Tab-separated table of C-alpha atoms in Angstrom:
chain	number	residue	atom	x	y	z
A	1	UNK	CA	0.001	-0.015	-0.147
A	2	UNK	CA	1.149	3.594	-0.836
A	3	UNK	CA	1.179	5.598	2.111
A	4	UNK	CA	2.301	9.465	1.854
A	5	UNK	CA	4.470	10.705	4.678
A	6	UNK	CA	3.937	14.232	6.059
A	7	UNK	CA	6.509	16.684	5.141
A	8	UNK	CA	5.256	19.910	6.869
A	9	UNK	CA	4.716	18.335	10.483
A	10	UNK	CA	6.332	20.249	12.885
A	11	UNK	CA	6.598	23.600	10.798
A	12	UNK	CA	3.105	24.233	9.383
A	13	UNK	CA	1.369	22.135	12.507
A	14	UNK	CA	2.407	19.987	15.385
A	15	UNK	CA	4.502	16.836	14.521
A	16	UNK	CA	3.576	15.418	18.054
A	17	UNK	CA	0.148	13.416	17.998
A	18	UNK	CA	-0.869	14.548	21.457
A	19	UNK	CA	-0.284	18.532	20.267
A	20	UNK	CA	-1.406	18.167	17.061
A	21	UNK	CA	-4.876	16.628	18.227
A	22	UNK	CA	-5.085	19.275	20.731
A	23	UNK	CA	-4.755	22.273	18.542
A	24	UNK	CA	-6.763	20.647	15.935
A	25	UNK	CA	-9.793	20.382	18.410
A	26	UNK	CA	-9.279	23.830	19.548
A	27	UNK	CA	-9.364	24.984	16.138
A	28	UNK	CA	-12.663	23.147	15.543
A	29	UNK	CA	-14.232	24.233	18.870
A	30	UNK	CA	-13.547	27.800	18.004
A	31	UNK	CA	-15.102	27.708	14.444
A	32	UNK	CA	-18.563	29.003	14.737
A	33	UNK	CA	-20.924	27.944	11.826
A	34	UNK	CA	-23.392	30.606	10.995
A	35	UNK	CA	-27.052	29.594	11.497
A	36	UNK	CA	-28.157	30.923	8.264
A	37	UNK	CA	-26.288	28.870	5.610
A	38	UNK	CA	-28.006	26.966	3.052
A	39	UNK	CA	-28.853	23.101	3.864
A	40	UNK	CA	-26.985	21.879	1.196
A	41	UNK	CA	-23.264	22.788	0.810
A	42	UNK	CA	-21.254	21.336	-2.267
A	43	UNK	CA	-17.770	22.507	-1.279
A	44	UNK	CA	-15.641	24.950	0.211
A	45	UNK	CA	-12.213	26.744	-0.078
A	46	UNK	CA	-9.668	26.544	2.766
A	47	UNK	CA	-6.126	28.277	3.216
A	48	UNK	CA	-2.938	26.431	3.562
A	49	UNK	CA	-0.192	28.529	5.178
A	50	UNK	CA	0.853	27.257	9.025
A	51	UNK	CA	-2.270	26.490	11.112
A	52	UNK	CA	-1.344	30.013	13.164
A	53	UNK	CA	-2.482	31.779	10.107
A	54	UNK	CA	-4.975	29.250	8.075
A	55	UNK	CA	-6.318	27.077	11.204
A	56	UNK	CA	-9.340	28.814	12.171
A	57	UNK	CA	-10.428	29.543	8.373
A	58	UNK	CA	-9.934	26.055	7.392
A	59	UNK	CA	-11.467	24.382	10.515
A	60	UNK	CA	-14.786	26.874	9.821
A	61	UNK	CA	-14.847	25.460	6.207
A	62	UNK	CA	-14.592	22.264	6.849
A	63	UNK	CA	-17.010	22.065	9.814
A	64	UNK	CA	-19.733	24.015	7.867
A	65	UNK	CA	-19.000	20.986	5.199
A	66	UNK	CA	-19.305	18.162	7.509
A	67	UNK	CA	-22.331	19.748	9.673
A	68	UNK	CA	-24.186	19.889	6.515
A	69	UNK	CA	-24.007	16.026	5.842
A	70	UNK	CA	-22.439	12.973	6.807
A	71	UNK	CA	-19.556	12.930	4.582
A	72	UNK	CA	-17.915	9.602	3.137
A	73	UNK	CA	-15.483	11.374	1.119
A	74	UNK	CA	-13.444	14.689	0.805
A	75	UNK	CA	-12.018	15.507	-2.411
A	76	UNK	CA	-8.759	17.946	-1.771
A	77	UNK	CA	-7.706	19.931	-4.689
A	78	UNK	CA	-4.360	21.302	-3.742
A	79	UNK	CA	-1.985	23.670	-5.219
A	80	UNK	CA	1.079	23.669	-7.196
A	81	UNK	CA	4.159	25.228	-4.974
A	82	UNK	CA	6.602	22.556	-6.594
A	83	UNK	CA	6.071	22.710	-10.483
A	84	UNK	CA	5.320	19.079	-10.441
A	85	UNK	CA	1.508	19.398	-11.461
A	86	UNK	CA	0.842	19.232	-15.097
A	87	UNK	CA	-2.420	17.426	-14.980
A	88	UNK	CA	-5.260	16.525	-12.449
A	89	UNK	CA	-2.567	14.541	-10.318
A	90	UNK	CA	-4.690	12.091	-8.455
A	91	UNK	CA	-3.146	10.308	-5.417
A	92	UNK	CA	-5.021	7.326	-6.384
A	93	UNK	CA	-4.535	4.540	-3.315
A	94	UNK	CA	-3.330	3.762	0.107
A	95	UNK	CA	-3.262	6.700	2.529
A	96	UNK	CA	-1.957	10.018	3.830
A	97	UNK	CA	-0.022	9.534	7.251
A	98	UNK	CA	0.023	12.252	9.695
A	99	UNK	CA	0.876	12.819	13.249
A	100	UNK	CA	-2.569	11.221	13.969
A	101	UNK	CA	-2.319	8.282	11.763
A	102	UNK	CA	-3.600	7.473	8.218
A	103	UNK	CA	-6.368	8.823	6.412
A	104	UNK	CA	-7.325	6.458	3.825
A	105	UNK	CA	-7.810	7.409	-0.013
A	106	UNK	CA	-11.045	6.674	-1.644
A	107	UNK	CA	-9.809	4.065	-4.132
A	108	UNK	CA	-13.098	3.451	-5.820
A	109	UNK	CA	-13.784	7.376	-6.363
A	110	UNK	CA	-10.141	7.816	-7.617
A	111	UNK	CA	-10.646	5.229	-10.315
A	112	UNK	CA	-13.856	6.537	-11.212
A	113	UNK	CA	-12.394	10.161	-11.548
A	114	UNK	CA	-9.581	8.865	-13.759
A	115	UNK	CA	-12.188	6.747	-16.079
A	116	UNK	CA	-13.840	9.845	-16.457
A	117	UNK	CA	-10.979	12.463	-16.739
A	118	UNK	CA	-8.913	10.496	-19.000
A	119	UNK	CA	-7.951	14.029	-20.791
A	120	UNK	CA	-7.140	16.130	-17.840
A	121	UNK	CA	-6.158	13.575	-14.830
A	122	UNK	CA	-3.546	10.783	-14.229
A	123	UNK	CA	-2.748	8.939	-11.238
A	124	UNK	CA	0.460	10.185	-10.039
A	125	UNK	CA	1.556	10.127	-6.360
A	126	UNK	CA	4.765	11.737	-6.648
A	127	UNK	CA	3.157	14.991	-7.755
A	128	UNK	CA	2.465	14.973	-3.976
A	129	UNK	CA	5.641	14.612	-2.587
A	130	UNK	CA	6.579	17.893	-1.378
A	131	UNK	CA	3.354	19.645	-1.692
A	132	UNK	CA	1.715	21.078	1.605
A	133	UNK	CA	-1.496	22.303	0.650
A	134	UNK	CA	-3.624	19.359	1.071
A	135	UNK	CA	-1.543	18.133	3.964
A	136	UNK	CA	-2.255	20.550	6.312
A	137	UNK	CA	-5.966	19.941	6.109
A	138	UNK	CA	-5.794	16.113	6.627
A	139	UNK	CA	-5.322	16.313	10.571
A	140	UNK	CA	-8.494	18.764	10.721
A	141	UNK	CA	-10.662	16.210	8.679
A	142	UNK	CA	-9.066	13.343	10.962
A	143	UNK	CA	-10.488	14.869	13.902
A	144	UNK	CA	-13.866	16.288	12.804
A	145	UNK	CA	-14.899	13.189	10.602
A	146	UNK	CA	-12.415	10.111	11.654
A	147	UNK	CA	-14.328	7.636	9.252
A	148	UNK	CA	-14.074	10.043	5.886
A	149	UNK	CA	-11.990	9.333	3.258
A	150	UNK	CA	-10.165	11.810	1.026
A	151	UNK	CA	-9.209	12.026	-2.458
A	152	UNK	CA	-6.418	14.322	-3.263
A	153	UNK	CA	-5.853	16.074	-6.727
A	154	UNK	CA	-3.292	18.377	-7.279
A	155	UNK	CA	-4.480	20.895	-10.101
A	156	UNK	CA	-2.297	22.959	-12.049
A	157	UNK	CA	-2.906	26.816	-12.701
A	158	UNK	CA	-4.011	26.160	-16.588
A	159	UNK	CA	-7.378	26.105	-18.380
A	160	UNK	CA	-7.376	22.076	-17.802
A	161	UNK	CA	-8.684	22.847	-14.164
A	162	UNK	CA	-11.911	23.287	-15.301
A	163	UNK	CA	-12.354	19.664	-16.992
A	164	UNK	CA	-10.640	18.245	-13.786
A	165	UNK	CA	-13.543	20.024	-11.859
A	166	UNK	CA	-16.073	18.601	-14.205
A	167	UNK	CA	-14.654	15.372	-14.274
A	168	UNK	CA	-14.741	15.082	-10.344
A	169	UNK	CA	-18.270	16.554	-10.641
A	170	UNK	CA	-19.341	13.798	-12.943
A	171	UNK	CA	-17.728	11.338	-10.630
A	172	UNK	CA	-19.496	12.173	-7.558
A	173	UNK	CA	-23.107	13.568	-8.904
A	174	UNK	CA	-25.054	10.199	-7.572
A	175	UNK	CA	-23.478	10.959	-3.964
A	176	UNK	CA	-23.537	14.328	-3.871
A	177	UNK	CA	-25.003	14.638	-0.259
A	178	UNK	CA	-21.741	12.158	1.109
A	179	UNK	CA	-18.857	13.774	-0.761
A	180	UNK	CA	-17.424	17.273	-0.261
A	181	UNK	CA	-15.099	19.449	-2.800
A	182	UNK	CA	-12.639	21.529	-1.433
A	183	UNK	CA	-10.052	23.946	-2.798
A	184	UNK	CA	-6.886	24.567	-0.756
A	185	UNK	CA	-5.407	28.165	-1.798
A	186	UNK	CA	-3.714	31.302	-0.092
A	187	UNK	CA	-4.899	34.535	-1.478
A	188	UNK	CA	-2.287	37.367	-2.052
A	189	UNK	CA	1.336	36.752	-0.708
A	190	UNK	CA	1.639	39.944	1.167
A	191	UNK	CA	-0.254	41.131	3.889
A	192	UNK	CA	1.614	44.439	4.813
A	193	UNK	CA	4.793	42.348	6.040
A	194	UNK	CA	7.180	42.806	3.126
A	195	UNK	CA	7.873	45.367	0.085
A	196	UNK	CA	5.179	44.658	-2.151
A	197	UNK	CA	2.918	46.495	-4.886
A	198	UNK	CA	0.763	47.540	-1.949
A	199	UNK	CA	3.333	49.013	0.715
A	200	UNK	CA	3.911	48.226	4.055
A	201	UNK	CA	2.074	48.171	7.214
A	202	UNK	CA	-1.735	49.099	7.205
A	203	UNK	CA	-1.395	50.688	3.884
A	204	UNK	CA	-0.116	47.401	2.936
A	205	UNK	CA	-2.939	45.195	4.508
A	206	UNK	CA	-5.543	47.538	2.810
A	207	UNK	CA	-3.992	46.962	-0.533
A	208	UNK	CA	-3.996	43.130	0.101
A	209	UNK	CA	-7.624	43.123	1.514
A	210	UNK	CA	-8.778	44.917	-1.894
A	211	UNK	CA	-6.594	42.348	-3.964
A	212	UNK	CA	-8.176	39.646	-2.375
A	213	UNK	CA	-11.589	40.739	-2.726
A	214	UNK	CA	-11.422	40.538	-6.526
A	215	UNK	CA	-10.882	36.587	-6.181
A	216	UNK	CA	-13.324	36.182	-3.359
A	217	UNK	CA	-15.993	38.199	-5.697
A	218	UNK	CA	-15.402	35.761	-8.474
A	219	UNK	CA	-15.828	32.564	-6.320
A	220	UNK	CA	-18.960	34.173	-4.731
A	221	UNK	CA	-20.100	34.546	-8.316
A	222	UNK	CA	-19.264	30.788	-9.369
A	223	UNK	CA	-17.259	32.206	-12.178
A	224	UNK	CA	-14.520	29.856	-12.865
A	225	UNK	CA	-13.602	30.872	-16.332
A	226	UNK	CA	-12.419	34.222	-14.599
A	227	UNK	CA	-10.401	33.057	-11.830
A	228	UNK	CA	-7.187	32.237	-13.770
A	229	UNK	CA	-7.033	35.298	-15.903
A	230	UNK	CA	-7.370	37.481	-12.664
A	231	UNK	CA	-4.630	35.592	-10.804
A	232	UNK	CA	-1.995	36.076	-13.712
A	233	UNK	CA	-2.795	39.643	-13.397
A	234	UNK	CA	-3.327	40.289	-9.808
A	235	UNK	CA	-1.390	37.286	-8.177
A	236	UNK	CA	-4.201	36.845	-5.613
A	237	UNK	CA	-4.217	33.182	-5.447
A	238	UNK	CA	-1.414	30.622	-5.337
A	239	UNK	CA	-4.026	27.569	-5.777
A	240	UNK	CA	-5.948	29.221	-8.786
A	241	UNK	CA	-6.143	25.866	-10.528
A	242	UNK	CA	-7.465	24.391	-7.296
A	243	UNK	CA	-10.213	26.963	-6.876
A	244	UNK	CA	-11.226	27.097	-10.484
A	245	UNK	CA	-11.424	23.374	-10.376
A	246	UNK	CA	-13.781	23.414	-7.224
A	247	UNK	CA	-15.983	26.199	-8.597
A	248	UNK	CA	-16.317	24.049	-11.877
A	249	UNK	CA	-17.301	20.859	-9.953
A	250	UNK	CA	-19.659	22.651	-7.391
A	251	UNK	CA	-21.413	24.100	-10.220
A	252	UNK	CA	-21.862	21.377	-12.309
A	253	UNK	CA	-23.186	19.787	-8.883
A	254	UNK	CA	-25.770	22.230	-8.474
A	255	UNK	CA	-24.362	25.210	-6.710
A	256	UNK	CA	-25.581	28.619	-7.498
A	257	UNK	CA	-23.371	30.892	-5.498
A	258	UNK	CA	-20.440	31.034	-2.875
A	259	UNK	CA	-20.794	32.581	0.256
A	260	UNK	CA	-17.542	34.221	2.248
A	261	UNK	CA	-17.776	32.614	6.038
A	262	UNK	CA	-14.955	34.816	6.933
A	263	UNK	CA	-11.901	36.847	5.491
A	264	UNK	CA	-8.665	37.589	7.313
A	265	UNK	CA	-4.776	37.745	6.305
A	266	UNK	CA	-1.509	37.417	7.765
A	267	UNK	CA	-0.935	40.824	8.824
A	268	UNK	CA	-4.357	40.932	10.825
A	269	UNK	CA	-3.553	37.693	12.502
A	270	UNK	CA	0.059	38.666	13.301
A	271	UNK	CA	-1.113	42.112	14.915
A	272	UNK	CA	-4.015	40.206	16.598
A	273	UNK	CA	-1.546	37.987	18.196
A	274	UNK	CA	1.014	40.534	18.487
A	275	UNK	CA	-0.407	44.071	19.345
C-alpha cells in the first residue's frame, strides 16, 4: 500500500500526536458555523499556510461542510508550489499519514475520476511528495470526521483545471450529499509585512484586502472561467487551479453561489496575536 508521509509536520502544524490533536480540536471548537447557511453545501475553500494563520478559516470551512451532511469522502484540490503538477494529479490509492494516523484514500472514487477524466487527470502520487497545500488539511479532517476518506488531487493553474473539476463532479453526482469538494489556496502573498506593490503596514494590508476581494468576488459569483486570468494579472491566489476546479465541480453539481464565511490575512492575524 502506498502511504504518503508528512513533509510539513513540525513546521506548519505540530508533529507531536498529542499537540497536533489538541490544536486541531481547539481550532474546530472555536469555529462557529453561521446558522443561516443553505442546507446543502457542495464545497468550500480553505487556506494552507501554517495553522497559526490558516487554521481558524480551514476549520470553519471544513466544519460547515461536515455539519451539512455525513461526508464519506472529501475531495481535496491542491495547489502547485513545486512545479510538479501538469494535469489533475490524483493520489489514487493507499493513505496519507499524519501525526494522528493514516487517512484512507477513496480508491473507488479515484478510479471513477481517472476513467471520466482521461484527458485531464492521471494517477501520480509523486506530484504530492513535497506539496503542503493538501497535507495541512488532513489532520483537521481526521479530528472532525474520523471515518471520512480523502481524495487528493493537485491541480495546475491552467485551463485544464475546469476539466478536472467537471470530471470530479461527474464522478460524485450520485453521492453529492456524501462527498464534499474542497479547494486549498491562499490569496495575496503580502499582508503588509514586506515590500510589495501595496506597500507596508496598514496601507499594505488594505491593498491586500482589495486585491483578495477581487478573487473572492469571482468565487461568490461561481465564475470559474475568470479565476485564472484574474490571478495571472493580480497574483491573488496561489492555488488558482484548485479554486477553478472546485468552482467548476460545484457548479456542475448544482451550486448557484459562493458565500464568504470569514476573511483574514497574515497582517491581521499577526497583529491580533502580538498587538
